[in-house]
mmCIF file of C-alpha atoms in Angstrom:
data_model
loop_
_atom_site.group_PDB
_atom_site.id
_atom_site.type_symbol
_atom_site.label_atom_id
_atom_site.label_comp_id
_atom_site.label_asym_id
_atom_site.label_seq_id
_atom_site.Cartn_x
_atom_site.Cartn_y
_atom_site.Cartn_z
ATOM 1 C CA MET K 538 0.000 0.000 0.000
ATOM 2 C CA LYS K 539 2.887 2.373 0.740
ATOM 3 C CA ASN K 540 4.331 1.951 -2.753
ATOM 4 C CA ILE K 541 0.903 2.412 -4.351
ATOM 5 C CA GLY K 542 0.397 5.579 -2.334
ATOM 6 C CA ILE K 543 3.772 6.960 -3.435
ATOM 7 C CA GLY K 544 2.988 6.063 -7.054
ATOM 8 C CA LEU K 545 -0.352 7.870 -6.919
ATOM 9 C CA LEU K 546 1.272 10.866 -5.229
ATOM 10 C CA PHE K 547 3.900 11.027 -7.981
ATOM 11 C CA SER K 548 1.253 10.921 -10.731
ATOM 12 C CA ILE K 549 -0.786 13.659 -9.056
ATOM 13 C CA LEU K 550 2.192 15.949 -8.402
ATOM 14 C CA TRP K 551 3.738 15.423 -11.842
ATOM 15 C CA SER K 552 0.475 16.069 -13.692
ATOM 16 C CA SER K 553 -0.241 19.212 -11.644
ATOM 17 C CA ALA K 554 2.771 21.071 -13.067
ATOM 18 C CA SER K 555 1.008 22.292 -16.211
ATOM 19 C CA VAL K 556 -1.944 23.787 -14.299
ATOM 20 C CA ALA K 557 0.372 25.415 -11.733
ATOM 21 C CA THR K 558 2.393 26.901 -14.602
ATOM 22 C CA LYS K 559 -0.757 28.228 -16.290
ATOM 23 C CA PHE K 560 -1.689 30.036 -13.071
ATOM 24 C CA GLY K 561 1.825 31.446 -12.686
ATOM 25 C CA VAL K 562 2.129 32.896 -16.189
ATOM 26 C CA GLN K 563 -0.971 35.013 -15.490
ATOM 27 C CA SER K 564 1.117 37.020 -13.012
ATOM 28 C CA ALA K 565 4.571 37.040 -14.621
ATOM 29 C CA PRO K 566 6.328 36.383 -17.931
ATOM 30 C CA PRO K 567 7.103 32.657 -18.328
ATOM 31 C CA LEU K 568 10.897 32.869 -18.021
ATOM 32 C CA ILE K 569 10.733 34.970 -14.836
ATOM 33 C CA LEU K 570 8.434 32.340 -13.318
ATOM 34 C CA ALA K 571 10.815 29.603 -14.444
ATOM 35 C CA ASN K 572 13.968 31.269 -13.104
ATOM 36 C CA VAL K 573 12.509 31.956 -9.657
ATOM 37 C CA ARG K 574 11.304 28.345 -9.474
ATOM 38 C CA PHE K 575 14.689 26.921 -10.484
ATOM 39 C CA PHE K 576 16.682 28.978 -7.996
ATOM 40 C CA ILE K 577 14.331 28.211 -5.097
ATOM 41 C CA ALA K 578 14.324 24.461 -5.825
ATOM 42 C CA GLY K 579 18.093 24.343 -6.418
ATOM 43 C CA ILE K 580 19.026 26.319 -3.309
ATOM 44 C CA LEU K 581 16.706 24.275 -1.085
ATOM 45 C CA LEU K 582 17.983 20.933 -2.403
ATOM 46 C CA LEU K 583 21.641 21.930 -2.136
ATOM 47 C CA SER K 584 21.200 23.483 1.307
ATOM 48 C CA PHE K 585 19.505 20.358 2.642
ATOM 49 C CA SER K 586 22.144 18.094 1.081
ATOM 50 C CA TYR K 587 25.177 19.953 2.430
ATOM 51 C CA LEU K 588 23.784 21.030 5.812
ATOM 52 C CA PHE K 589 21.949 17.915 6.967
ATOM 53 C CA ALA K 590 23.278 14.910 5.018
ATOM 54 C CA LYS K 591 26.105 13.214 6.925
ATOM 55 C CA ASP K 592 27.175 10.797 4.193
ATOM 56 C CA LYS K 593 30.602 11.584 2.684
ATOM 57 C CA ALA K 594 29.070 11.163 -0.777
ATOM 58 C CA TYR K 595 27.529 14.629 -0.299
ATOM 59 C CA ARG K 596 30.556 16.569 -1.525
ATOM 60 C CA LEU K 597 31.293 19.225 -4.133
ATOM 61 C CA PRO K 598 31.385 17.923 -7.719
ATOM 62 C CA ARG K 599 34.753 17.229 -9.322
ATOM 63 C CA LYS K 600 35.933 18.799 -12.592
ATOM 64 C CA THR K 601 34.406 16.179 -14.902
ATOM 65 C CA GLU K 602 31.222 16.103 -12.827
ATOM 66 C CA TRP K 603 30.783 19.876 -13.215
ATOM 67 C CA LYS K 604 30.761 19.397 -17.003
ATOM 68 C CA GLN K 605 28.277 16.531 -16.757
ATOM 69 C CA LEU K 606 25.988 18.468 -14.422
ATOM 70 C CA ALA K 607 26.196 21.562 -16.635
ATOM 71 C CA LEU K 608 25.187 19.647 -19.772
ATOM 72 C CA PHE K 609 22.428 17.772 -17.956
ATOM 73 C CA GLY K 610 21.174 21.009 -16.368
ATOM 74 C CA PHE K 611 21.172 22.802 -19.724
ATOM 75 C CA LEU K 612 19.145 20.054 -21.423
ATOM 76 C CA ASN K 613 16.843 19.180 -18.531
ATOM 77 C CA THR K 614 16.230 22.611 -16.987
ATOM 78 C CA THR K 615 17.327 25.497 -19.248
ATOM 79 C CA PHE K 616 16.187 24.039 -22.562
ATOM 80 C CA TYR K 617 13.340 21.715 -21.562
ATOM 81 C CA LEU K 618 11.680 23.539 -18.675
ATOM 82 C CA GLY K 619 12.436 26.976 -20.118
ATOM 83 C CA LEU K 620 10.641 26.050 -23.350
ATOM 84 C CA TYR K 621 7.903 24.158 -21.503
ATOM 85 C CA VAL K 622 7.008 27.094 -19.262
ATOM 86 C CA TYR K 623 7.059 29.458 -22.238
ATOM 87 C CA ALA K 624 4.890 27.079 -24.291
ATOM 88 C CA MET K 625 2.330 26.785 -21.494
ATOM 89 C CA LYS K 626 1.436 30.462 -21.949
ATOM 90 C CA TYR K 627 0.031 29.482 -25.351
ATOM 91 C CA THR K 628 -1.105 25.918 -24.637
ATOM 92 C CA ALA K 629 -3.951 24.378 -22.652
ATOM 93 C CA ALA K 630 -2.902 22.851 -19.323
ATOM 94 C CA GLY K 631 -4.366 19.461 -20.235
ATOM 95 C CA ILE K 632 -2.327 19.322 -23.441
ATOM 96 C CA GLY K 633 0.795 20.088 -21.413
ATOM 97 C CA SER K 634 0.205 17.043 -19.205
ATOM 98 C CA LEU K 635 -0.624 14.859 -22.207
ATOM 99 C CA ALA K 636 2.545 15.892 -24.031
ATOM 100 C CA VAL K 637 4.713 15.091 -20.986
ATOM 101 C CA SER K 638 3.343 11.546 -21.076
ATOM 102 C CA THR K 639 4.914 11.018 -24.508
ATOM 103 C CA ASN K 640 8.426 11.300 -23.017
ATOM 104 C CA PRO K 641 8.964 7.515 -22.692
ATOM 105 C CA LEU K 642 8.106 7.093 -26.381
ATOM 106 C CA ILE K 643 10.557 9.790 -27.512
ATOM 107 C CA ILE K 644 13.189 8.369 -25.166
ATOM 108 C CA VAL K 645 12.821 4.997 -26.912
ATOM 109 C CA LEU K 646 13.461 6.635 -30.291
ATOM 110 C CA LEU K 647 16.426 8.708 -29.105
ATOM 111 C CA SER K 648 17.930 5.738 -27.254
ATOM 112 C CA SER K 649 17.741 3.682 -30.445
ATOM 113 C CA TRP K 650 19.510 6.419 -32.392
ATOM 114 C CA TRP K 651 22.141 6.905 -29.650
ATOM 115 C CA LEU K 652 22.845 3.185 -29.360
ATOM 116 C CA LYS K 653 22.557 2.665 -33.135
ATOM 117 C CA ARG K 654 19.769 0.140 -32.615
ATOM 118 C CA LYS K 655 16.882 -0.091 -35.048
ATOM 119 C CA PRO K 656 13.592 0.647 -33.218
ATOM 120 C CA ARG K 657 11.217 -2.299 -32.975
ATOM 121 C CA ALA K 658 7.844 -2.275 -34.732
ATOM 122 C CA GLU K 659 5.971 -1.895 -31.428
ATOM 123 C CA GLU K 660 8.160 1.088 -30.513
ATOM 124 C CA TRP K 661 7.279 2.845 -33.768
ATOM 125 C CA THR K 662 3.630 1.972 -33.143
ATOM 126 C CA GLY K 663 3.824 3.526 -29.693
ATOM 127 C CA ILE K 664 5.376 6.731 -31.034
ATOM 128 C CA VAL K 665 2.788 7.082 -33.819
ATOM 129 C CA LEU K 666 -0.120 6.457 -31.419
ATOM 130 C CA GLY K 667 1.295 8.894 -28.853
ATOM 131 C CA MET K 668 1.775 11.714 -31.352
ATOM 132 C CA ALA K 669 -1.655 11.029 -32.877
ATOM 133 C CA GLY K 670 -3.198 11.227 -29.413
ATOM 134 C CA VAL K 671 -1.677 14.653 -28.769
ATOM 135 C CA ALA K 672 -2.881 15.836 -32.199
ATOM 136 C CA VAL K 673 -6.441 14.595 -31.641
ATOM 137 C CA ALA K 674 -6.728 16.128 -28.156
ATOM 138 C CA THR K 675 -5.245 19.421 -29.395
ATOM 139 C CA TYR K 676 -7.466 19.818 -32.480
ATOM 140 C CA PRO K 677 -10.600 21.353 -30.884
ATOM 141 C CA LEU K 678 -8.523 23.524 -28.524
ATOM 142 C CA LEU K 679 -6.851 25.260 -31.476
ATOM 143 C CA ALA K 680 -10.243 26.514 -32.657
ATOM 144 C CA ASP K 681 -11.262 27.706 -29.182
ATOM 145 C CA SER K 682 -8.035 29.689 -28.573
ATOM 146 C CA TYR K 683 -7.057 27.529 -25.581
ATOM 147 C CA THR K 684 -4.007 26.476 -27.585
ATOM 148 C CA THR K 685 -1.950 27.869 -30.473
ATOM 149 C CA LEU K 686 0.027 25.939 -33.070
ATOM 150 C CA GLY K 687 3.208 27.759 -32.040
ATOM 151 C CA GLY K 688 2.654 26.709 -28.446
ATOM 152 C CA VAL K 689 2.259 23.065 -29.461
ATOM 153 C CA ILE K 690 5.454 23.186 -31.543
ATOM 154 C CA LEU K 691 7.423 24.657 -28.620
ATOM 155 C CA LEU K 692 5.907 22.031 -26.333
ATOM 156 C CA LEU K 693 6.979 19.173 -28.616
ATOM 157 C CA ILE K 694 10.508 20.608 -28.941
ATOM 158 C CA SER K 695 10.705 20.720 -25.153
ATOM 159 C CA MET K 696 9.656 17.047 -25.007
ATOM 160 C CA VAL K 697 12.550 16.147 -27.322
ATOM 161 C CA ALA K 698 14.900 18.159 -25.082
ATOM 162 C CA VAL K 699 13.885 16.387 -21.861
ATOM 163 C CA SER K 700 14.025 13.014 -23.589
ATOM 164 C CA ALA K 701 17.562 13.805 -24.759
ATOM 165 C CA ALA K 702 18.407 14.794 -21.180
ATOM 166 C CA SER K 703 17.078 11.452 -19.915
ATOM 167 C CA VAL K 704 19.130 9.512 -22.473
ATOM 168 C CA TYR K 705 22.245 11.490 -21.544
ATOM 169 C CA TYR K 706 21.586 10.929 -17.834
ATOM 170 C CA ALA K 707 21.435 7.175 -18.428
ATOM 171 C CA THR K 708 24.823 7.177 -20.194
ATOM 172 C CA VAL K 709 26.710 8.824 -17.314
ATOM 173 C CA ARG K 710 28.083 6.822 -14.388
ATOM 174 C CA TRP K 711 27.058 9.220 -11.651
ATOM 175 C CA GLU K 712 28.858 9.030 -8.316
ATOM 176 C CA LEU K 713 26.930 11.856 -6.672
ATOM 177 C CA PRO K 714 23.666 11.188 -4.758
ATOM 178 C CA ASN K 715 20.401 11.885 -6.591
ATOM 179 C CA LEU K 716 19.578 14.887 -4.381
ATOM 180 C CA LEU K 717 22.856 16.582 -5.276
ATOM 181 C CA ILE K 718 22.503 15.791 -8.971
ATOM 182 C CA ASN K 719 19.016 17.262 -9.028
ATOM 183 C CA GLY K 720 19.982 20.263 -6.909
ATOM 184 C CA TRP K 721 22.975 21.204 -9.029
ATOM 185 C CA GLN K 722 21.309 20.592 -12.395
ATOM 186 C CA VAL K 723 18.308 22.758 -11.435
ATOM 187 C CA PHE K 724 20.515 25.542 -10.052
ATOM 188 C CA LEU K 725 22.927 25.507 -13.016
ATOM 189 C CA GLY K 726 20.017 25.316 -15.466
ATOM 190 C CA GLY K 727 18.536 28.416 -13.829
ATOM 191 C CA ALA K 728 21.886 30.218 -14.077
ATOM 192 C CA PHE K 729 22.121 29.408 -17.817
ATOM 193 C CA LEU K 730 18.571 30.671 -18.373
ATOM 194 C CA LEU K 731 19.037 33.917 -16.408
ATOM 195 C CA PRO K 732 20.727 35.976 -19.199
ATOM 196 C CA VAL K 733 17.899 35.064 -21.609
ATOM 197 C CA THR K 734 15.301 35.965 -18.974
ATOM 198 C CA LEU K 735 16.939 39.360 -18.337
ATOM 199 C CA LEU K 736 17.164 40.033 -22.087
ATOM 200 C CA VAL K 737 13.669 39.133 -23.287
ATOM 201 C CA SER K 738 11.326 39.398 -20.262
ATOM 202 C CA ASP K 739 9.239 42.457 -19.491
ATOM 203 C CA PHE K 740 9.663 42.874 -15.739
ATOM 204 C CA SER K 741 7.125 45.700 -15.638
ATOM 205 C CA THR K 742 4.290 43.217 -16.190
ATOM 206 C CA THR K 743 5.337 41.033 -13.242
ATOM 207 C CA ARG K 744 2.950 40.937 -10.289
ATOM 208 C CA LEU K 745 4.414 39.295 -7.187
ATOM 209 C CA ASP K 746 0.963 38.373 -5.932
ATOM 210 C CA THR K 747 -0.506 35.302 -4.260
ATOM 211 C CA MET K 748 -1.008 33.528 -7.584
ATOM 212 C CA PHE K 749 2.646 34.025 -8.548
ATOM 213 C CA TRP K 750 4.105 32.804 -5.258
ATOM 214 C CA GLY K 751 1.587 29.979 -4.982
ATOM 215 C CA SER K 752 2.598 28.764 -8.438
ATOM 216 C CA VAL K 753 6.328 29.143 -7.767
ATOM 217 C CA LEU K 754 6.221 27.362 -4.420
ATOM 218 C CA TRP K 755 4.064 24.525 -5.735
ATOM 219 C CA LEU K 756 6.341 23.996 -8.751
ATOM 220 C CA SER K 757 9.478 24.210 -6.584
ATOM 221 C CA LEU K 758 8.431 22.217 -3.518
ATOM 222 C CA ALA K 759 5.697 19.877 -4.732
ATOM 223 C CA VAL K 760 6.876 19.140 -8.288
ATOM 224 C CA SER K 761 10.650 19.699 -8.468
ATOM 225 C CA ILE K 762 11.388 18.322 -4.972
ATOM 226 C CA ALA K 763 8.582 16.071 -3.673
ATOM 227 C CA GLY K 764 7.640 14.744 -7.120
ATOM 228 C CA LEU K 765 11.226 13.838 -8.008
ATOM 229 C CA ILE K 766 11.835 12.223 -4.608
ATOM 230 C CA CYS K 767 8.804 9.993 -5.267
ATOM 231 C CA TRP K 768 10.077 9.226 -8.774
ATOM 232 C CA PHE K 769 13.570 8.271 -7.603
ATOM 233 C CA TYR K 770 12.016 6.067 -4.910
ATOM 234 C CA LEU K 771 9.876 4.273 -7.503
ATOM 235 C CA LEU K 772 12.843 3.868 -9.851
ATOM 236 C CA ARG K 773 14.878 2.209 -7.110
ATOM 237 C CA LEU K 774 12.083 -0.329 -6.543
ATOM 238 C CA ASP K 775 11.482 -1.237 -10.184
ATOM 239 C CA THR K 776 12.141 0.868 -13.293
ATOM 240 C CA VAL K 777 9.451 -0.835 -15.369
ATOM 241 C CA LYS K 778 6.740 -0.626 -12.728
ATOM 242 C CA ALA K 779 7.695 2.990 -12.066
ATOM 243 C CA SER K 780 6.953 3.876 -15.701
ATOM 244 C CA LEU K 781 3.419 2.521 -15.293
ATOM 245 C CA TRP K 782 2.560 5.514 -13.103
ATOM 246 C CA LEU K 783 3.106 7.775 -16.128
ATOM 247 C CA PHE K 784 -0.070 6.249 -17.579
ATOM 248 C CA LEU K 785 -2.123 8.134 -14.976
ATOM 249 C CA CYS K 786 -0.570 11.546 -15.658
ATOM 250 C CA PRO K 787 -2.826 12.445 -18.648
ATOM 251 C CA LEU K 788 -5.931 11.487 -16.662
ATOM 252 C CA PHE K 789 -4.991 13.596 -13.636
ATOM 253 C CA GLY K 790 -3.745 16.385 -15.912
ATOM 254 C CA PHE K 791 -7.037 16.782 -17.778
ATOM 255 C CA PHE K 792 -8.969 16.487 -14.505
ATOM 256 C CA PHE K 793 -6.988 19.340 -12.916
ATOM 257 C CA ALA K 794 -7.310 21.435 -16.092
ATOM 258 C CA TRP K 795 -11.110 20.944 -16.090
ATOM 259 C CA TRP K 796 -11.547 21.378 -12.326
ATOM 260 C CA LEU K 797 -9.232 24.334 -11.683
ATOM 261 C CA MET K 798 -9.159 26.152 -15.036
ATOM 262 C CA GLY K 799 -12.454 25.245 -16.669
ATOM 263 C CA GLU K 800 -10.821 23.740 -19.753
ATOM 264 C CA PRO K 801 -13.281 21.641 -21.788
ATOM 265 C CA VAL K 802 -13.245 17.843 -21.735
ATOM 266 C CA THR K 803 -14.611 16.541 -25.042
ATOM 267 C CA ILE K 804 -14.679 13.306 -26.985
ATOM 268 C CA TYR K 805 -11.420 14.496 -28.572
ATOM 269 C CA THR K 806 -9.876 14.756 -25.104
ATOM 270 C CA VAL K 807 -10.930 11.222 -24.218
ATOM 271 C CA LEU K 808 -9.880 9.738 -27.570
ATOM 272 C CA GLY K 809 -6.525 11.556 -27.497
ATOM 273 C CA THR K 810 -5.802 10.329 -23.968
ATOM 274 C CA VAL K 811 -6.725 6.743 -24.918
ATOM 275 C CA LEU K 812 -4.350 6.919 -27.917
ATOM 276 C CA VAL K 813 -1.472 8.220 -25.775
ATOM 277 C CA VAL K 814 -1.995 5.547 -23.099
ATOM 278 C CA ALA K 815 -2.219 2.881 -25.813
ATOM 279 C CA GLY K 816 0.981 4.241 -27.305
ATOM 280 C CA LEU K 817 2.744 4.122 -23.948
ATOM 281 C CA TYR K 818 1.705 0.504 -23.515
ATOM 282 C CA ALA K 819 2.648 -0.482 -27.068
ATOM 283 C CA GLY K 820 6.022 1.254 -26.890
ATOM 284 C CA GLN K 821 6.977 -0.500 -23.641
ATOM 285 C CA ARG K 822 5.134 -3.790 -24.180
ATOM 286 C CA THR K 823 8.331 -5.772 -24.633
ATOM 287 C CA LYS K 824 9.707 -4.362 -21.396
ATOM 288 C CA PHE K 825 6.555 -5.276 -19.492
ATOM 289 C CA ALA K 826 6.441 -8.783 -20.997
ATOM 290 C CA GLY K 827 10.061 -9.360 -20.005
ATOM 291 C CA ARG K 828 9.178 -8.704 -16.372
ATOM 292 C CA ALA K 829 5.975 -10.768 -16.330
#
């Protein structure tokens, strides 16, 4: 029951990010929201790691590790989350959650290219179904101005970026604890994004109101810290079973978007979600069968 509870908590927290972002960008430009979130999450994680952890593994990174953390932080935080937050200003919250659920499918494709392995037929099937699902769910929202085509394109580019970050992460033999890796990559990613934020953001439109700080604190504490702690816990138990919890993210994501933001749930929403979940299953069917 404990593991099920943690899995459900992860799915809920992870799928809430798009709605929290949508609230935040109503009070501040997207990159300002992103930078404040990254610095808060990074400082809290690093402070906890160095002040309270007694294990000797909690040390400063070495020269090679700084390079690895910088590249991972650029891909996973600067590029992915920077684009994602910006895209969410022009994209429905439900579509944001649905798009995130396609990450395992894109990771399969990028892993095949990286390892020079030809993707299996079921992997291609999963990718096609997943992308079709996003397209179907997005279609009616384009007409109703909940979503723009440019926002969807930015969102999909961000999905490729985070998938590339995941593939890179898997190729590195990390010696640092997960908390330090996450703390440094978020902090460094925020530092890389800061010059762009200062250059293109209109600070005069920023309102440091309850909505802004509520969004920032939820994204920092609930998503970037609590959500990732749950995810790392699930990964340590079983990587394959952990990925099953991603299947619930579109369902929770559309529920939060409907409940908190009044976004419509239509037959296109349902059909698109079914296609994405079917794609996730098809793309990882071999993995699941191997553990049966």
